[in-house]
Amino acid sequence: MVPWSLVSPASRGIGFAIARRILQTTNAPLVATARKDLAGTKHKLLDGLDVDENRLTMLEVDVLDEDTISNAAAACKERFPTPINQLQLAFIVPGMLHPEKSPAQIDASSALLTFRTNTLGPMLMVKHFSPFLPKKKAIQPEEHDLQGLPPTAAMALMSARVGSISDNALGGWYSYRASKAGVNQVVKTFDNHLRTSSGDRAISVALHPGTVKTEFSKEFWGGVKQGKLFEKEFVAERLVEVVMGVGVEGRGKCWDWEGKEVLP
């Protein structure tokens, strides 16, 4: 049995740091995706790491193009035939932000692109990659087979605290907030499916990374409280630990980088 992991996309930002963290802390195969320059991304992911480069498989995925997702899943099916091999740890982390401050700034095309990237893209990843998660009657991997991966298979989707309706005291960011609230609903709905198909063998969770020092959030660094702007390597370490630790009791919920639940 060969349990494996997935990070999509892994070309930059949090996804890049998570992929490197998994390479450093496990011995399992990792599938990482990028929209372009697969060879260059692979080189950067492996740079400075003392790991077997054969563990890392790069595949082209653009979450706006379902054909690329389908093709990547087909490549994984060939590389990791089920049910002998199973997807044990997955991070689905595409993101886009158009920060509307008022209703007058809402632009239909920008909002649609936000939803396609933040919500529909992860939903399509769930569609094509959920069959790789273990089923109820699948062979339970031995501890040595897990090679640093969690005992309960987990598929984590990137959400955000601003996706919480109960936590929304400031307003603004209409399309981003709504798209991340949608992610939380996708996670809960998918986890209900896993309860039936996988039982306690697989779960789905949403994640809030905090404000991370990446190009994605650069415009907003100045407004972040002292001590609340994090390096991507720190956040990657924390998010991997959170997903490793929540277990079946934490399924279907959104968890922040500290391991605290973000209420809907």
PDB file of C-alpha atoms in Angstrom:
ATOM      1  CA  MET A   1       0.000   0.000   0.000  1.00  0.00           C
ATOM      2  CA  VAL A   2       1.255   3.489  -0.896  1.00  0.00           C
ATOM      3  CA  PRO A   3      -0.680   6.366   0.728  1.00  0.00           C
ATOM      4  CA  TRP A   4       0.049   9.630  -1.104  1.00  0.00           C
ATOM      5  CA  SER A   5      -0.595  13.328  -0.760  1.00  0.00           C
ATOM      6  CA  LEU A   6      -1.756  16.202  -2.964  1.00  0.00           C
ATOM      7  CA  VAL A   7      -1.253  19.981  -2.915  1.00  0.00           C
ATOM      8  CA  SER A   8      -3.015  22.105  -5.533  1.00  0.00           C
ATOM      9  CA  PRO A   9      -1.777  24.593  -6.526  1.00  0.00           C
ATOM     10  CA  ALA A  10       1.789  24.412  -5.212  1.00  0.00           C
ATOM     11  CA  SER A  11       3.502  26.979  -7.416  1.00  0.00           C
ATOM     12  CA  ARG A  12       3.645  29.836  -4.901  1.00  0.00           C
ATOM     13  CA  GLY A  13       2.394  31.198  -1.587  1.00  0.00           C
ATOM     14  CA  ILE A  14       0.834  28.936   1.010  1.00  0.00           C
ATOM     15  CA  GLY A  15       0.489  25.977  -1.348  1.00  0.00           C
ATOM     16  CA  PHE A  16       4.194  26.123  -2.175  1.00  0.00           C
ATOM     17  CA  ALA A  17       5.109  26.180   1.519  1.00  0.00           C
ATOM     18  CA  ILE A  18       2.703  23.347   2.361  1.00  0.00           C
ATOM     19  CA  ALA A  19       4.151  21.164  -0.395  1.00  0.00           C
ATOM     20  CA  ARG A  20       7.682  21.719   0.925  1.00  0.00           C
ATOM     21  CA  ARG A  21       6.506  20.998   4.463  1.00  0.00           C
ATOM     22  CA  ILE A  22       4.992  17.668   3.398  1.00  0.00           C
ATOM     23  CA  LEU A  23       8.175  16.746   1.553  1.00  0.00           C
ATOM     24  CA  GLN A  24      10.179  17.533   4.692  1.00  0.00           C
ATOM     25  CA  THR A  25       7.988  15.771   7.254  1.00  0.00           C
ATOM     26  CA  THR A  26       6.817  12.640   5.408  1.00  0.00           C
ATOM     27  CA  ASN A  27       8.335   9.958   3.217  1.00  0.00           C
ATOM     28  CA  ALA A  28       5.221   9.585   1.083  1.00  0.00           C
ATOM     29  CA  PRO A  29       4.760  10.456  -2.607  1.00  0.00           C
ATOM     30  CA  LEU A  30       3.468  13.955  -3.247  1.00  0.00           C
ATOM     31  CA  VAL A  31       1.512  15.208  -6.250  1.00  0.00           C
ATOM     32  CA  ALA A  32       1.836  18.969  -6.660  1.00  0.00           C
ATOM     33  CA  THR A  33       0.117  21.037  -9.342  1.00  0.00           C
ATOM     34  CA  ALA A  34       0.788  24.246 -11.211  1.00  0.00           C
ATOM     35  CA  ARG A  35      -0.759  25.997 -14.191  1.00  0.00           C
ATOM     36  CA  LYS A  36       2.576  26.352 -16.013  1.00  0.00           C
ATOM     37  CA  ASP A  37       6.340  25.814 -15.762  1.00  0.00           C
ATOM     38  CA  LEU A  38       6.084  22.427 -14.083  1.00  0.00           C
ATOM     39  CA  ALA A  39       9.821  21.777 -14.316  1.00  0.00           C
ATOM     40  CA  GLY A  40      10.688  25.151 -12.809  1.00  0.00           C
ATOM     41  CA  THR A  41       8.168  24.709  -9.995  1.00  0.00           C
ATOM     42  CA  LYS A  42       9.515  21.248  -9.209  1.00  0.00           C
ATOM     43  CA  HIS A  43      13.047  22.619  -9.033  1.00  0.00           C
ATOM     44  CA  LYS A  44      11.981  25.365  -6.610  1.00  0.00           C
ATOM     45  CA  LEU A  45       9.993  22.938  -4.432  1.00  0.00           C
ATOM     46  CA  LEU A  46      12.984  20.637  -4.073  1.00  0.00           C
ATOM     47  CA  ASP A  47      15.590  23.389  -3.700  1.00  0.00           C
ATOM     48  CA  GLY A  48      17.581  22.874  -0.503  1.00  0.00           C
ATOM     49  CA  LEU A  49      15.633  19.796   0.598  1.00  0.00           C
ATOM     50  CA  ASP A  50      17.354  16.474   1.202  1.00  0.00           C
ATOM     51  CA  VAL A  51      14.590  14.339  -0.311  1.00  0.00           C
ATOM     52  CA  ASP A  52      14.226  11.854  -3.151  1.00  0.00           C
ATOM     53  CA  GLU A  53      13.030  13.903  -6.125  1.00  0.00           C
ATOM     54  CA  ASN A  54      11.143  10.856  -7.412  1.00  0.00           C
ATOM     55  CA  ARG A  55       8.671  11.357  -4.571  1.00  0.00           C
ATOM     56  CA  LEU A  56       7.430  14.545  -6.221  1.00  0.00           C
ATOM     57  CA  THR A  57       5.143  14.406  -9.249  1.00  0.00           C
ATOM     58  CA  MET A  58       4.188  17.660 -10.960  1.00  0.00           C
ATOM     59  CA  LEU A  59       0.906  17.871 -12.867  1.00  0.00           C
ATOM     60  CA  GLU A  60      -0.756  20.705 -14.755  1.00  0.00           C
ATOM     61  CA  VAL A  61      -3.972  21.946 -13.171  1.00  0.00           C
ATOM     62  CA  ASP A  62      -5.890  25.156 -13.796  1.00  0.00           C
ATOM     63  CA  VAL A  63      -8.999  25.174 -11.595  1.00  0.00           C
ATOM     64  CA  LEU A  64     -10.749  27.323 -14.228  1.00  0.00           C
ATOM     65  CA  ASP A  65     -10.374  24.468 -16.722  1.00  0.00           C
ATOM     66  CA  GLU A  66     -12.037  21.207 -15.681  1.00  0.00           C
ATOM     67  CA  ASP A  67     -10.253  19.271 -18.425  1.00  0.00           C
ATOM     68  CA  THR A  68      -6.905  19.901 -16.717  1.00  0.00           C
ATOM     69  CA  ILE A  69      -8.348  18.637 -13.432  1.00  0.00           C
ATOM     70  CA  SER A  70      -9.754  15.534 -15.115  1.00  0.00           C
ATOM     71  CA  ASN A  71      -6.448  14.859 -16.884  1.00  0.00           C
ATOM     72  CA  ALA A  72      -4.510  15.225 -13.630  1.00  0.00           C
ATOM     73  CA  ALA A  73      -6.849  12.790 -11.897  1.00  0.00           C
ATOM     74  CA  ALA A  74      -6.382  10.312 -14.740  1.00  0.00           C
ATOM     75  CA  ALA A  75      -2.603  10.599 -14.360  1.00  0.00           C
ATOM     76  CA  CYS A  76      -2.925   9.934 -10.625  1.00  0.00           C
ATOM     77  CA  LYS A  77      -5.122   6.909 -11.292  1.00  0.00           C
ATOM     78  CA  GLU A  78      -2.381   5.472 -13.478  1.00  0.00           C
ATOM     79  CA  ARG A  79       0.361   6.264 -10.975  1.00  0.00           C
ATOM     80  CA  PHE A  80      -1.585   5.249  -7.842  1.00  0.00           C
ATOM     81  CA  PRO A  81      -4.078   2.495  -8.752  1.00  0.00           C
ATOM     82  CA  THR A  82      -6.904   2.191  -6.239  1.00  0.00           C
ATOM     83  CA  PRO A  83      -7.788   0.576  -3.872  1.00  0.00           C
ATOM     84  CA  ILE A  84      -4.207  -0.544  -3.198  1.00  0.00           C
ATOM     85  CA  ASN A  85      -3.094   3.088  -3.000  1.00  0.00           C
ATOM     86  CA  GLN A  86      -5.112   5.874  -1.470  1.00  0.00           C
ATOM     87  CA  LEU A  87      -5.032   9.640  -1.147  1.00  0.00           C
ATOM     88  CA  GLN A  88      -4.277  10.264   2.520  1.00  0.00           C
ATOM     89  CA  LEU A  89      -3.700  14.012   2.682  1.00  0.00           C
ATOM     90  CA  ALA A  90      -4.866  16.734   0.284  1.00  0.00           C
ATOM     91  CA  PHE A  91      -4.715  20.527   0.402  1.00  0.00           C
ATOM     92  CA  ILE A  92      -6.828  22.379  -2.179  1.00  0.00           C
ATOM     93  CA  VAL A  93      -5.773  26.015  -1.903  1.00  0.00           C
ATOM     94  CA  PRO A  94      -6.537  28.216  -4.960  1.00  0.00           C
ATOM     95  CA  GLY A  95      -7.406  31.799  -4.108  1.00  0.00           C
ATOM     96  CA  MET A  96      -8.403  35.133  -5.631  1.00  0.00           C
ATOM     97  CA  LEU A  97      -9.496  38.383  -4.001  1.00  0.00           C
ATOM     98  CA  HIS A  98     -11.327  41.427  -5.392  1.00  0.00           C
ATOM     99  CA  PRO A  99     -11.800  43.619  -2.265  1.00  0.00           C
ATOM    100  CA  GLU A 100     -15.021  45.545  -2.874  1.00  0.00           C
ATOM    101  CA  LYS A 101     -15.533  48.146  -0.124  1.00  0.00           C
ATOM    102  CA  SER A 102     -19.068  49.063  -1.142  1.00  0.00           C
ATOM    103  CA  PRO A 103     -21.876  47.634  -3.306  1.00  0.00           C
ATOM    104  CA  ALA A 104     -20.998  50.173  -5.996  1.00  0.00           C
ATOM    105  CA  GLN A 105     -17.651  48.425  -6.516  1.00  0.00           C
ATOM    106  CA  ILE A 106     -19.164  45.027  -7.255  1.00  0.00           C
ATOM    107  CA  ASP A 107     -18.238  43.974 -10.773  1.00  0.00           C
ATOM    108  CA  ALA A 108     -20.025  40.969 -12.232  1.00  0.00           C
ATOM    109  CA  SER A 109     -17.093  39.563 -14.200  1.00  0.00           C
ATOM    110  CA  SER A 110     -14.648  39.963 -11.293  1.00  0.00           C
ATOM    111  CA  ALA A 111     -17.110  38.418  -8.856  1.00  0.00           C
ATOM    112  CA  LEU A 112     -17.713  35.491 -11.189  1.00  0.00           C
ATOM    113  CA  LEU A 113     -13.964  34.897 -11.528  1.00  0.00           C
ATOM    114  CA  THR A 114     -13.672  34.976  -7.727  1.00  0.00           C
ATOM    115  CA  PHE A 115     -16.359  32.313  -7.355  1.00  0.00           C
ATOM    116  CA  ARG A 116     -14.892  30.188 -10.143  1.00  0.00           C
ATOM    117  CA  THR A 117     -11.464  30.290  -8.507  1.00  0.00           C
ATOM    118  CA  ASN A 118     -12.321  30.115  -4.801  1.00  0.00           C
ATOM    119  CA  THR A 119     -15.432  27.938  -4.772  1.00  0.00           C
ATOM    120  CA  LEU A 120     -16.157  26.140  -8.032  1.00  0.00           C
ATOM    121  CA  GLY A 121     -12.485  25.231  -8.606  1.00  0.00           C
ATOM    122  CA  PRO A 122     -12.162  23.403  -5.272  1.00  0.00           C
ATOM    123  CA  MET A 123     -15.573  21.819  -5.870  1.00  0.00           C
ATOM    124  CA  LEU A 124     -14.310  20.371  -9.159  1.00  0.00           C
ATOM    125  CA  MET A 125     -11.157  19.134  -7.433  1.00  0.00           C
ATOM    126  CA  VAL A 126     -13.398  17.337  -4.952  1.00  0.00           C
ATOM    127  CA  LYS A 127     -15.355  15.857  -7.863  1.00  0.00           C
ATOM    128  CA  HIS A 128     -12.295  14.364  -9.550  1.00  0.00           C
ATOM    129  CA  PHE A 129     -10.057  13.527  -6.588  1.00  0.00           C
ATOM    130  CA  SER A 130     -12.525  12.269  -3.975  1.00  0.00           C
ATOM    131  CA  PRO A 131     -12.541   8.765  -5.559  1.00  0.00           C
ATOM    132  CA  PHE A 132      -8.926   8.389  -4.376  1.00  0.00           C
ATOM    133  CA  LEU A 133      -9.911   8.702  -0.713  1.00  0.00           C
ATOM    134  CA  PRO A 134     -10.299   5.415   1.179  1.00  0.00           C
ATOM    135  CA  LYS A 135     -13.689   3.715   1.282  1.00  0.00           C
ATOM    136  CA  LYS A 136     -15.255   2.103   4.339  1.00  0.00           C
ATOM    137  CA  LYS A 137     -14.018  -1.372   3.439  1.00  0.00           C
ATOM    138  CA  ALA A 138     -10.583  -0.323   2.180  1.00  0.00           C
ATOM    139  CA  ILE A 139      -7.509  -1.899   3.684  1.00  0.00           C
ATOM    140  CA  GLN A 140      -6.404   0.032   6.758  1.00  0.00           C
ATOM    141  CA  PRO A 141      -2.793   1.161   6.268  1.00  0.00           C
ATOM    142  CA  GLU A 142      -0.250   0.147   8.866  1.00  0.00           C
ATOM    143  CA  GLU A 143       1.446   2.934  10.791  1.00  0.00           C
ATOM    144  CA  HIS A 144       4.701   2.375   8.909  1.00  0.00           C
ATOM    145  CA  ASP A 145       2.822   2.680   5.601  1.00  0.00           C
ATOM    146  CA  LEU A 146       1.546   6.154   6.517  1.00  0.00           C
ATOM    147  CA  GLN A 147       5.077   7.566   6.463  1.00  0.00           C
ATOM    148  CA  GLY A 148       4.164  10.674   8.447  1.00  0.00           C
ATOM    149  CA  LEU A 149       0.671  11.143   7.000  1.00  0.00           C
ATOM    150  CA  PRO A 150      -2.463  11.336   9.207  1.00  0.00           C
ATOM    151  CA  PRO A 151      -4.163   8.055  10.216  1.00  0.00           C
ATOM    152  CA  THR A 152      -7.496   9.470   9.010  1.00  0.00           C
ATOM    153  CA  ALA A 153      -7.385  10.578   5.368  1.00  0.00           C
ATOM    154  CA  ALA A 154      -8.175  14.277   5.029  1.00  0.00           C
ATOM    155  CA  MET A 155      -9.050  16.642   2.210  1.00  0.00           C
ATOM    156  CA  ALA A 156      -8.620  20.269   3.307  1.00  0.00           C
ATOM    157  CA  LEU A 157      -9.990  23.245   1.361  1.00  0.00           C
ATOM    158  CA  MET A 158      -8.739  26.780   1.923  1.00  0.00           C
ATOM    159  CA  SER A 159     -11.365  29.015   3.431  1.00  0.00           C
ATOM    160  CA  ALA A 160     -10.993  32.260   5.426  1.00  0.00           C
ATOM    161  CA  ARG A 161     -12.365  33.763   8.616  1.00  0.00           C
ATOM    162  CA  VAL A 162     -14.194  36.352   6.508  1.00  0.00           C
ATOM    163  CA  GLY A 163     -16.256  33.456   5.117  1.00  0.00           C
ATOM    164  CA  SER A 164     -17.932  33.201   8.534  1.00  0.00           C
ATOM    165  CA  ILE A 165     -21.341  34.889   8.574  1.00  0.00           C
ATOM    166  CA  SER A 166     -21.505  35.044  12.373  1.00  0.00           C
ATOM    167  CA  ASP A 167     -18.064  36.711  12.499  1.00  0.00           C
ATOM    168  CA  ASN A 168     -18.887  39.379   9.903  1.00  0.00           C
ATOM    169  CA  ALA A 169     -18.894  42.686  11.803  1.00  0.00           C
ATOM    170  CA  LEU A 170     -17.190  44.902   9.224  1.00  0.00           C
ATOM    171  CA  GLY A 171     -18.827  44.146   5.862  1.00  0.00           C
ATOM    172  CA  GLY A 172     -17.093  44.705   2.544  1.00  0.00           C
ATOM    173  CA  TRP A 173     -15.296  42.157   0.373  1.00  0.00           C
ATOM    174  CA  TYR A 174     -18.627  40.910  -0.970  1.00  0.00           C
ATOM    175  CA  SER A 175     -17.471  38.354  -3.533  1.00  0.00           C
ATOM    176  CA  TYR A 176     -14.552  37.047  -1.446  1.00  0.00           C
ATOM    177  CA  ARG A 177     -16.647  36.631   1.704  1.00  0.00           C
ATOM    178  CA  ALA A 178     -19.434  34.908  -0.216  1.00  0.00           C
ATOM    179  CA  SER A 179     -17.023  32.628  -2.101  1.00  0.00           C
ATOM    180  CA  LYS A 180     -15.362  31.509   1.137  1.00  0.00           C
ATOM    181  CA  ALA A 181     -18.720  30.965   2.824  1.00  0.00           C
ATOM    182  CA  GLY A 182     -19.429  28.755  -0.181  1.00  0.00           C
ATOM    183  CA  VAL A 183     -16.219  26.816   0.477  1.00  0.00           C
ATOM    184  CA  ASN A 184     -17.402  26.096   4.015  1.00  0.00           C
ATOM    185  CA  GLN A 185     -20.682  24.748   2.656  1.00  0.00           C
ATOM    186  CA  VAL A 186     -18.864  22.590   0.096  1.00  0.00           C
ATOM    187  CA  VAL A 187     -16.691  21.142   2.870  1.00  0.00           C
ATOM    188  CA  LYS A 188     -19.669  20.326   5.097  1.00  0.00           C
ATOM    189  CA  THR A 189     -21.648  18.806   2.240  1.00  0.00           C
ATOM    190  CA  PHE A 190     -18.674  16.768   1.018  1.00  0.00           C
ATOM    191  CA  ASP A 191     -17.933  15.568   4.529  1.00  0.00           C
ATOM    192  CA  ASN A 192     -21.521  14.336   4.840  1.00  0.00           C
ATOM    193  CA  HIS A 193     -20.874  12.334   1.668  1.00  0.00           C
ATOM    194  CA  LEU A 194     -17.677  10.923   3.177  1.00  0.00           C
ATOM    195  CA  ARG A 195     -19.573   9.804   6.278  1.00  0.00           C
ATOM    196  CA  THR A 196     -21.509   7.491   3.988  1.00  0.00           C
ATOM    197  CA  SER A 197     -18.780   6.438   1.556  1.00  0.00           C
ATOM    198  CA  SER A 198     -15.767   6.353   3.871  1.00  0.00           C
ATOM    199  CA  GLY A 199     -17.138   6.270   7.399  1.00  0.00           C
ATOM    200  CA  ASP A 200     -14.364   7.297   9.772  1.00  0.00           C
ATOM    201  CA  ARG A 201     -11.665   6.566   7.205  1.00  0.00           C
ATOM    202  CA  ALA A 202     -11.770  10.006   5.540  1.00  0.00           C
ATOM    203  CA  ILE A 203     -12.835  13.536   6.451  1.00  0.00           C
ATOM    204  CA  SER A 204     -13.012  16.988   4.896  1.00  0.00           C
ATOM    205  CA  VAL A 205     -12.188  20.265   6.646  1.00  0.00           C
ATOM    206  CA  ALA A 206     -11.859  23.956   5.788  1.00  0.00           C
ATOM    207  CA  LEU A 207      -8.890  26.070   6.867  1.00  0.00           C
ATOM    208  CA  HIS A 208      -8.260  29.699   7.810  1.00  0.00           C
ATOM    209  CA  PRO A 209      -4.557  30.541   7.480  1.00  0.00           C
ATOM    210  CA  GLY A 210      -4.548  34.016   9.004  1.00  0.00           C
ATOM    211  CA  THR A 211      -2.899  36.868   7.115  1.00  0.00           C
ATOM    212  CA  VAL A 212       0.142  35.460   5.372  1.00  0.00           C
ATOM    213  CA  LYS A 213       3.051  37.433   3.935  1.00  0.00           C
ATOM    214  CA  THR A 214       2.474  36.563   0.274  1.00  0.00           C
ATOM    215  CA  GLU A 215       1.746  38.519  -2.891  1.00  0.00           C
ATOM    216  CA  PHE A 216      -1.931  37.597  -2.412  1.00  0.00           C
ATOM    217  CA  SER A 217      -2.226  39.776   0.720  1.00  0.00           C
ATOM    218  CA  LYS A 218       0.546  42.336   0.110  1.00  0.00           C
ATOM    219  CA  GLU A 219      -1.907  45.208  -0.361  1.00  0.00           C
ATOM    220  CA  PHE A 220      -3.228  44.703   3.185  1.00  0.00           C
ATOM    221  CA  TRP A 221      -0.037  44.165   5.211  1.00  0.00           C
ATOM    222  CA  GLY A 222      -0.149  47.701   6.587  1.00  0.00           C
ATOM    223  CA  GLY A 223      -3.481  47.153   8.325  1.00  0.00           C
ATOM    224  CA  VAL A 224      -2.524  43.937  10.087  1.00  0.00           C
ATOM    225  CA  LYS A 225      -2.024  44.050  13.849  1.00  0.00           C
ATOM    226  CA  GLN A 226       1.503  43.502  15.142  1.00  0.00           C
ATOM    227  CA  GLY A 227       2.302  39.817  15.447  1.00  0.00           C
ATOM    228  CA  LYS A 228      -0.557  38.794  13.126  1.00  0.00           C
ATOM    229  CA  LEU A 229       1.282  38.873   9.780  1.00  0.00           C
ATOM    230  CA  PHE A 230       2.786  35.417   9.294  1.00  0.00           C
ATOM    231  CA  GLU A 231       5.491  33.955   7.108  1.00  0.00           C
ATOM    232  CA  LYS A 232       4.156  31.286   4.769  1.00  0.00           C
ATOM    233  CA  GLU A 233       6.494  28.620   6.189  1.00  0.00           C
ATOM    234  CA  PHE A 234       5.081  29.153   9.691  1.00  0.00           C
ATOM    235  CA  VAL A 235       1.498  28.945   8.424  1.00  0.00           C
ATOM    236  CA  ALA A 236       2.250  25.833   6.382  1.00  0.00           C
ATOM    237  CA  GLU A 237       3.666  24.119   9.452  1.00  0.00           C
ATOM    238  CA  ARG A 238       0.630  25.059  11.536  1.00  0.00           C
ATOM    239  CA  LEU A 239      -1.963  24.079   8.913  1.00  0.00           C
ATOM    240  CA  VAL A 240      -0.363  20.676   8.337  1.00  0.00           C
ATOM    241  CA  GLU A 241      -0.354  20.108  12.106  1.00  0.00           C
ATOM    242  CA  VAL A 242      -4.000  21.159  12.360  1.00  0.00           C
ATOM    243  CA  VAL A 243      -5.124  18.772   9.628  1.00  0.00           C
ATOM    244  CA  MET A 244      -3.001  15.995  11.112  1.00  0.00           C
ATOM    245  CA  GLY A 245      -4.636  16.514  14.495  1.00  0.00           C
ATOM    246  CA  VAL A 246      -8.345  17.331  14.088  1.00  0.00           C
ATOM    247  CA  GLY A 247      -9.422  13.723  13.498  1.00  0.00           C
ATOM    248  CA  VAL A 248     -12.987  12.583  12.945  1.00  0.00           C
ATOM    249  CA  GLU A 249     -14.255  14.811  15.768  1.00  0.00           C
ATOM    250  CA  GLY A 250     -13.264  17.877  13.757  1.00  0.00           C
ATOM    251  CA  ARG A 251     -14.718  16.809  10.439  1.00  0.00           C
ATOM    252  CA  GLY A 252     -16.838  19.148   8.308  1.00  0.00           C
ATOM    253  CA  LYS A 253     -15.727  22.283  10.165  1.00  0.00           C
ATOM    254  CA  CYS A 254     -13.461  25.261   9.523  1.00  0.00           C
ATOM    255  CA  TRP A 255     -10.272  25.450  11.597  1.00  0.00           C
ATOM    256  CA  ASP A 256      -7.835  28.319  11.896  1.00  0.00           C
ATOM    257  CA  TRP A 257      -4.038  28.128  12.008  1.00  0.00           C
ATOM    258  CA  GLU A 258      -4.150  27.861  15.817  1.00  0.00           C
ATOM    259  CA  GLY A 259      -6.425  24.832  15.712  1.00  0.00           C
ATOM    260  CA  LYS A 260      -9.464  26.842  16.861  1.00  0.00           C
ATOM    261  CA  GLU A 261     -12.832  26.391  15.152  1.00  0.00           C
ATOM    262  CA  VAL A 262     -14.112  29.234  12.996  1.00  0.00           C
ATOM    263  CA  LEU A 263     -17.879  29.189  13.461  1.00  0.00           C
ATOM    264  CA  PRO A 264     -20.126  29.443  10.361  1.00  0.00           C
TER     265      PRO A 264
END
